[in-house]
PDB file of C-alpha atoms in Angstrom:
ATOM      1  CA  MET A  24      78.524  44.643 126.503  1.00  0.00           C
ATOM      2  CA  PHE A  25      77.817  42.232 123.698  1.00  0.00           C
ATOM      3  CA  LYS A  26      75.761  39.218 122.948  1.00  0.00           C
ATOM      4  CA  ILE A  27      77.211  35.981 121.677  1.00  0.00           C
ATOM      5  CA  PHE A  28      75.278  33.621 119.448  1.00  0.00           C
ATOM      6  CA  ARG A  29      77.496  30.572 119.247  1.00  0.00           C
ATOM      7  CA  LYS A  30      75.381  28.655 116.783  1.00  0.00           C
ATOM      8  CA  ASN A  31      75.378  31.510 114.311  1.00  0.00           C
ATOM      9  CA  HIS A  32      78.955  32.695 114.869  1.00  0.00           C
ATOM     10  CA  THR A  33      78.106  36.348 115.423  1.00  0.00           C
ATOM     11  CA  THR A  34      78.929  38.900 118.080  1.00  0.00           C
ATOM     12  CA  ALA A  35      77.188  42.268 117.946  1.00  0.00           C
ATOM     13  CA  ASN A  36      77.833  45.687 119.423  1.00  0.00           C
ATOM     14  CA  ILE A  37      81.363  45.069 120.708  1.00  0.00           C
ATOM     15  CA  GLU A  38      82.998  47.831 122.722  1.00  0.00           C
ATOM     16  CA  LEU A  39      86.780  47.598 122.662  1.00  0.00           C
ATOM     17  CA  LYS A  40      88.752  49.027 125.573  1.00  0.00           C
ATOM     18  CA  ASP A  41      91.461  50.014 123.092  1.00  0.00           C
ATOM     19  CA  ASN A  42      89.491  50.860 119.968  1.00  0.00           C
ATOM     20  CA  ASN A  43      92.192  50.119 117.410  1.00  0.00           C
ATOM     21  CA  GLN A  44      93.014  47.678 114.636  1.00  0.00           C
ATOM     22  CA  LEU A  45      95.397  45.527 116.686  1.00  0.00           C
ATOM     23  CA  SER A  46      92.831  45.032 119.463  1.00  0.00           C
ATOM     24  CA  ALA A  47      90.163  44.150 116.900  1.00  0.00           C
ATOM     25  CA  LEU A  48      92.446  41.616 115.187  1.00  0.00           C
ATOM     26  CA  LYS A  49      93.327  39.962 118.498  1.00  0.00           C
ATOM     27  CA  LEU A  50      89.653  39.790 119.484  1.00  0.00           C
ATOM     28  CA  ALA A  51      88.682  38.352 116.091  1.00  0.00           C
ATOM     29  CA  ALA A  52      91.353  35.645 116.442  1.00  0.00           C
ATOM     30  CA  LYS A  53      90.287  34.772 119.990  1.00  0.00           C
ATOM     31  CA  LYS A  54      86.604  34.591 119.073  1.00  0.00           C
ATOM     32  CA  ALA A  55      87.318  32.540 115.932  1.00  0.00           C
ATOM     33  CA  ALA A  56      89.398  30.088 117.962  1.00  0.00           C
ATOM     34  CA  ASP A  57      86.614  29.774 120.534  1.00  0.00           C
ATOM     35  CA  GLU A  58      83.807  29.574 117.978  1.00  0.00           C
ATOM     36  CA  PHE A  59      85.431  26.979 115.752  1.00  0.00           C
ATOM     37  CA  ASN A  60      87.446  25.058 118.356  1.00  0.00           C
ATOM     38  CA  ILE A  61      90.793  25.736 116.697  1.00  0.00           C
ATOM     39  CA  ASP A  62      94.176  26.797 118.050  1.00  0.00           C
ATOM     40  CA  GLU A  63      94.173  30.506 118.924  1.00  0.00           C
ATOM     41  CA  GLN A  64      97.854  31.109 118.109  1.00  0.00           C
ATOM     42  CA  ASN A  65      97.529  29.521 114.662  1.00  0.00           C
ATOM     43  CA  ILE A  66      94.365  31.448 113.891  1.00  0.00           C
ATOM     44  CA  GLN A  67      95.894  34.698 115.127  1.00  0.00           C
ATOM     45  CA  SER A  68      98.967  34.191 112.925  1.00  0.00           C
ATOM     46  CA  SER A  69      96.761  33.405 109.948  1.00  0.00           C
ATOM     47  CA  ILE A  70      94.457  36.399 110.515  1.00  0.00           C
ATOM     48  CA  PHE A  71      97.402  38.755 111.006  1.00  0.00           C
ATOM     49  CA  ALA A  72      98.983  37.419 107.796  1.00  0.00           C
ATOM     50  CA  SER A  73      95.689  37.946 105.961  1.00  0.00           C
ATOM     51  CA  ALA A  74      95.489  41.536 107.227  1.00  0.00           C
ATOM     52  CA  ALA A  75      99.152  42.171 106.359  1.00  0.00           C
ATOM     53  CA  ALA A  76      98.630  40.845 102.823  1.00  0.00           C
ATOM     54  CA  GLY A  77      96.086  43.575 102.205  1.00  0.00           C
ATOM     55  CA  ASN A  78      92.834  44.700 103.669  1.00  0.00           C
ATOM     56  CA  ILE A  79      89.733  43.624 101.815  1.00  0.00           C
ATOM     57  CA  ILE A  80      87.483  46.567 102.616  1.00  0.00           C
ATOM     58  CA  ILE A  81      83.825  46.127 101.678  1.00  0.00           C
ATOM     59  CA  GLU A  82      81.314  48.974 101.377  1.00  0.00           C
ATOM     60  CA  ASP A  83      83.772  51.309 103.149  1.00  0.00           C
ATOM     61  CA  ARG A  84      82.830  49.810 106.530  1.00  0.00           C
ATOM     62  CA  ALA A  85      83.611  46.096 106.634  1.00  0.00           C
ATOM     63  CA  VAL A  86      86.844  44.161 106.470  1.00  0.00           C
ATOM     64  CA  PHE A  87      87.116  40.535 105.375  1.00  0.00           C
ATOM     65  CA  MET A  88      90.011  38.373 106.457  1.00  0.00           C
ATOM     66  CA  PHE A  89      90.541  34.655 106.452  1.00  0.00           C
ATOM     67  CA  ALA A  90      92.401  31.825 108.085  1.00  0.00           C
ATOM     68  CA  THR A  91      92.876  28.155 107.352  1.00  0.00           C
ATOM     69  CA  SER A  92      92.586  25.177 109.659  1.00  0.00           C
ATOM     70  CA  GLU A  93      93.310  21.497 109.235  1.00  0.00           C
ATOM     71  CA  LYS A  94      90.342  20.860 111.543  1.00  0.00           C
ATOM     72  CA  LYS A  95      87.798  22.245 109.068  1.00  0.00           C
ATOM     73  CA  SER A  96      86.393  20.495 106.020  1.00  0.00           C
ATOM     74  CA  ASN A  97      83.933  23.266 105.054  1.00  0.00           C
ATOM     75  CA  VAL A  98      84.137  27.043 104.862  1.00  0.00           C
ATOM     76  CA  HIS A  99      82.692  28.883 107.865  1.00  0.00           C
ATOM     77  CA  THR A 100      82.294  32.573 108.610  1.00  0.00           C
ATOM     78  CA  MET A 101      82.087  34.662 111.731  1.00  0.00           C
ATOM     79  CA  THR A 102      80.852  38.257 111.826  1.00  0.00           C
ATOM     80  CA  LEU A 103      81.640  40.820 114.510  1.00  0.00           C
ATOM     81  CA  THR A 104      80.176  44.316 114.712  1.00  0.00           C
ATOM     82  CA  PHE A 105      81.538  47.192 116.742  1.00  0.00           C
ATOM     83  CA  LYS A 106      79.665  49.919 118.561  1.00  0.00           C
ATOM     84  CA  ASP A 107      82.317  52.464 117.593  1.00  0.00           C
ATOM     85  CA  PRO A 108      84.084  52.184 114.218  1.00  0.00           C
ATOM     86  CA  ILE A 109      87.779  51.287 114.202  1.00  0.00           C
ATOM     87  CA  ALA A 110      90.222  53.352 112.106  1.00  0.00           C
ATOM     88  CA  TRP A 111      91.523  50.624 109.791  1.00  0.00           C
ATOM     89  CA  GLY A 112      94.627  50.575 107.644  1.00  0.00           C
ATOM     90  CA  ASN A 113      96.730  53.434 106.382  1.00  0.00           C
ATOM     91  CA  ASP A 114      93.708  55.346 105.140  1.00  0.00           C
ATOM     92  CA  LYS A 115      91.909  54.937 108.514  1.00  0.00           C
ATOM     93  CA  THR A 116      88.687  53.543 107.007  1.00  0.00           C
ATOM     94  CA  PRO A 117      86.018  53.483 109.753  1.00  0.00           C
ATOM     95  CA  ILE A 118      85.339  49.732 110.109  1.00  0.00           C
ATOM     96  CA  ASP A 119      82.368  48.546 112.133  1.00  0.00           C
ATOM     97  CA  TYR A 120      82.088  45.005 110.668  1.00  0.00           C
ATOM     98  CA  ILE A 121      84.755  42.302 110.702  1.00  0.00           C
ATOM     99  CA  ILE A 122      84.027  39.143 108.758  1.00  0.00           C
ATOM    100  CA  VAL A 123      86.364  36.198 109.271  1.00  0.00           C
ATOM    101  CA  GLY A 124      86.360  33.247 106.896  1.00  0.00           C
ATOM    102  CA  ILE A 125      87.706  29.926 108.144  1.00  0.00           C
ATOM    103  CA  PHE A 126      88.763  27.687 105.270  1.00  0.00           C
ATOM    104  CA  PRO A 127      89.987  24.090 105.163  1.00  0.00           C
ATOM    105  CA  GLU A 128      93.788  24.037 105.149  1.00  0.00           C
ATOM    106  CA  ASP A 129      93.991  22.678 101.588  1.00  0.00           C
ATOM    107  CA  SER A 130      91.703  25.361 100.096  1.00  0.00           C
ATOM    108  CA  GLU A 131      92.757  26.813  96.783  1.00  0.00           C
ATOM    109  CA  GLN A 132      93.038  30.553  96.251  1.00  0.00           C
ATOM    110  CA  SER A 133      90.040  30.384  93.917  1.00  0.00           C
ATOM    111  CA  THR A 134      87.889  29.185  96.844  1.00  0.00           C
ATOM    112  CA  VAL A 135      88.971  32.184  98.915  1.00  0.00           C
ATOM    113  CA  ASP A 136      88.398  34.503  95.955  1.00  0.00           C
ATOM    114  CA  ASP A 137      84.916  33.083  95.352  1.00  0.00           C
ATOM    115  CA  MET A 138      83.970  33.579  99.022  1.00  0.00           C
ATOM    116  CA  THR A 139      85.387  37.106  98.968  1.00  0.00           C
ATOM    117  CA  ASP A 140      83.254  37.905  95.910  1.00  0.00           C
ATOM    118  CA  LYS A 141      80.150  36.383  97.496  1.00  0.00           C
ATOM    119  CA  ILE A 142      80.577  38.346 100.738  1.00  0.00           C
ATOM    120  CA  THR A 143      81.302  41.540  98.799  1.00  0.00           C
ATOM    121  CA  ASN A 144      78.148  41.114  96.695  1.00  0.00           C
ATOM    122  CA  ILE A 145      75.938  40.350  99.701  1.00  0.00           C
ATOM    123  CA  MET A 146      77.298  43.321 101.658  1.00  0.00           C
ATOM    124  CA  HIS A 147      76.744  45.544  98.616  1.00  0.00           C
ATOM    125  CA  ASP A 148      73.179  44.305  98.207  1.00  0.00           C
ATOM    126  CA  LYS A 149      72.516  44.927 101.913  1.00  0.00           C
ATOM    127  CA  SER A 150      74.445  48.228 102.110  1.00  0.00           C
ATOM    128  CA  SER A 151      71.371  50.338 102.873  1.00  0.00           C
ATOM    129  CA  GLN A 152      70.464  47.959 105.739  1.00  0.00           C
ATOM    130  CA  LEU A 153      73.877  47.593 107.390  1.00  0.00           C
ATOM    131  CA  ASP A 154      73.243  50.295 110.004  1.00  0.00           C
ATOM    132  CA  ASP A 155      70.149  48.404 111.177  1.00  0.00           C
ATOM    133  CA  ILE A 156      71.677  44.926 110.865  1.00  0.00           C
ATOM    134  CA  LYS A 157      74.715  45.973 112.910  1.00  0.00           C
ATOM    135  CA  PHE A 158      72.809  45.882 116.212  1.00  0.00           C
ATOM    136  CA  ASN A 159      69.977  43.517 115.239  1.00  0.00           C
ATOM    137  CA  ASP A 160      70.899  40.046 116.471  1.00  0.00           C
ATOM    138  CA  SER A 161      68.536  38.225 114.140  1.00  0.00           C
ATOM    139  CA  GLY A 162      69.549  40.316 111.142  1.00  0.00           C
ATOM    140  CA  LEU A 163      73.235  39.833 111.862  1.00  0.00           C
ATOM    141  CA  ASN A 164      72.773  36.079 112.189  1.00  0.00           C
ATOM    142  CA  LYS A 165      70.927  35.943 108.855  1.00  0.00           C
ATOM    143  CA  LEU A 166      73.618  38.050 107.193  1.00  0.00           C
ATOM    144  CA  ASN A 167      76.399  35.791 108.444  1.00  0.00           C
ATOM    145  CA  GLN A 168      74.522  32.633 107.438  1.00  0.00           C
ATOM    146  CA  SER A 169      73.992  34.013 103.932  1.00  0.00           C
ATOM    147  CA  PHE A 170      77.760  34.013 103.338  1.00  0.00           C
ATOM    148  CA  THR A 171      77.938  30.213 103.441  1.00  0.00           C
ATOM    149  CA  ASP A 172      74.461  29.279 102.159  1.00  0.00           C
TER     150      ASP A 172
END
């Protein structure tokens, strides 16, 4: 039960059969591959490597991860929200937002860091609205678009 908005790269209110981190990572990779027309195996490897390198937890409810693709010349984001939070990482942070950044293959670390900071600041500024945005298709689309504006 979820709605897909291809143009805006968002999927809201996802219910995972196996509500765990591995299932969420696999789904994020599959959706990113579909959304951005890139190879699923490459994106999955990149997303898993990003997660293994350390979880970027934002506002104690969102995780940001990234991948690179030779097919992209600009940074893109995709945001997924989950009906039931996922216990994430060793500390089991209840994650209900996953934000995936897709960067051009030749991106420098500073570009990734700048996007991470921008997403973190936006999520912080919207923290009191995240419960409402989570299931609001229009609000979720606007949130995701704000990351790359």
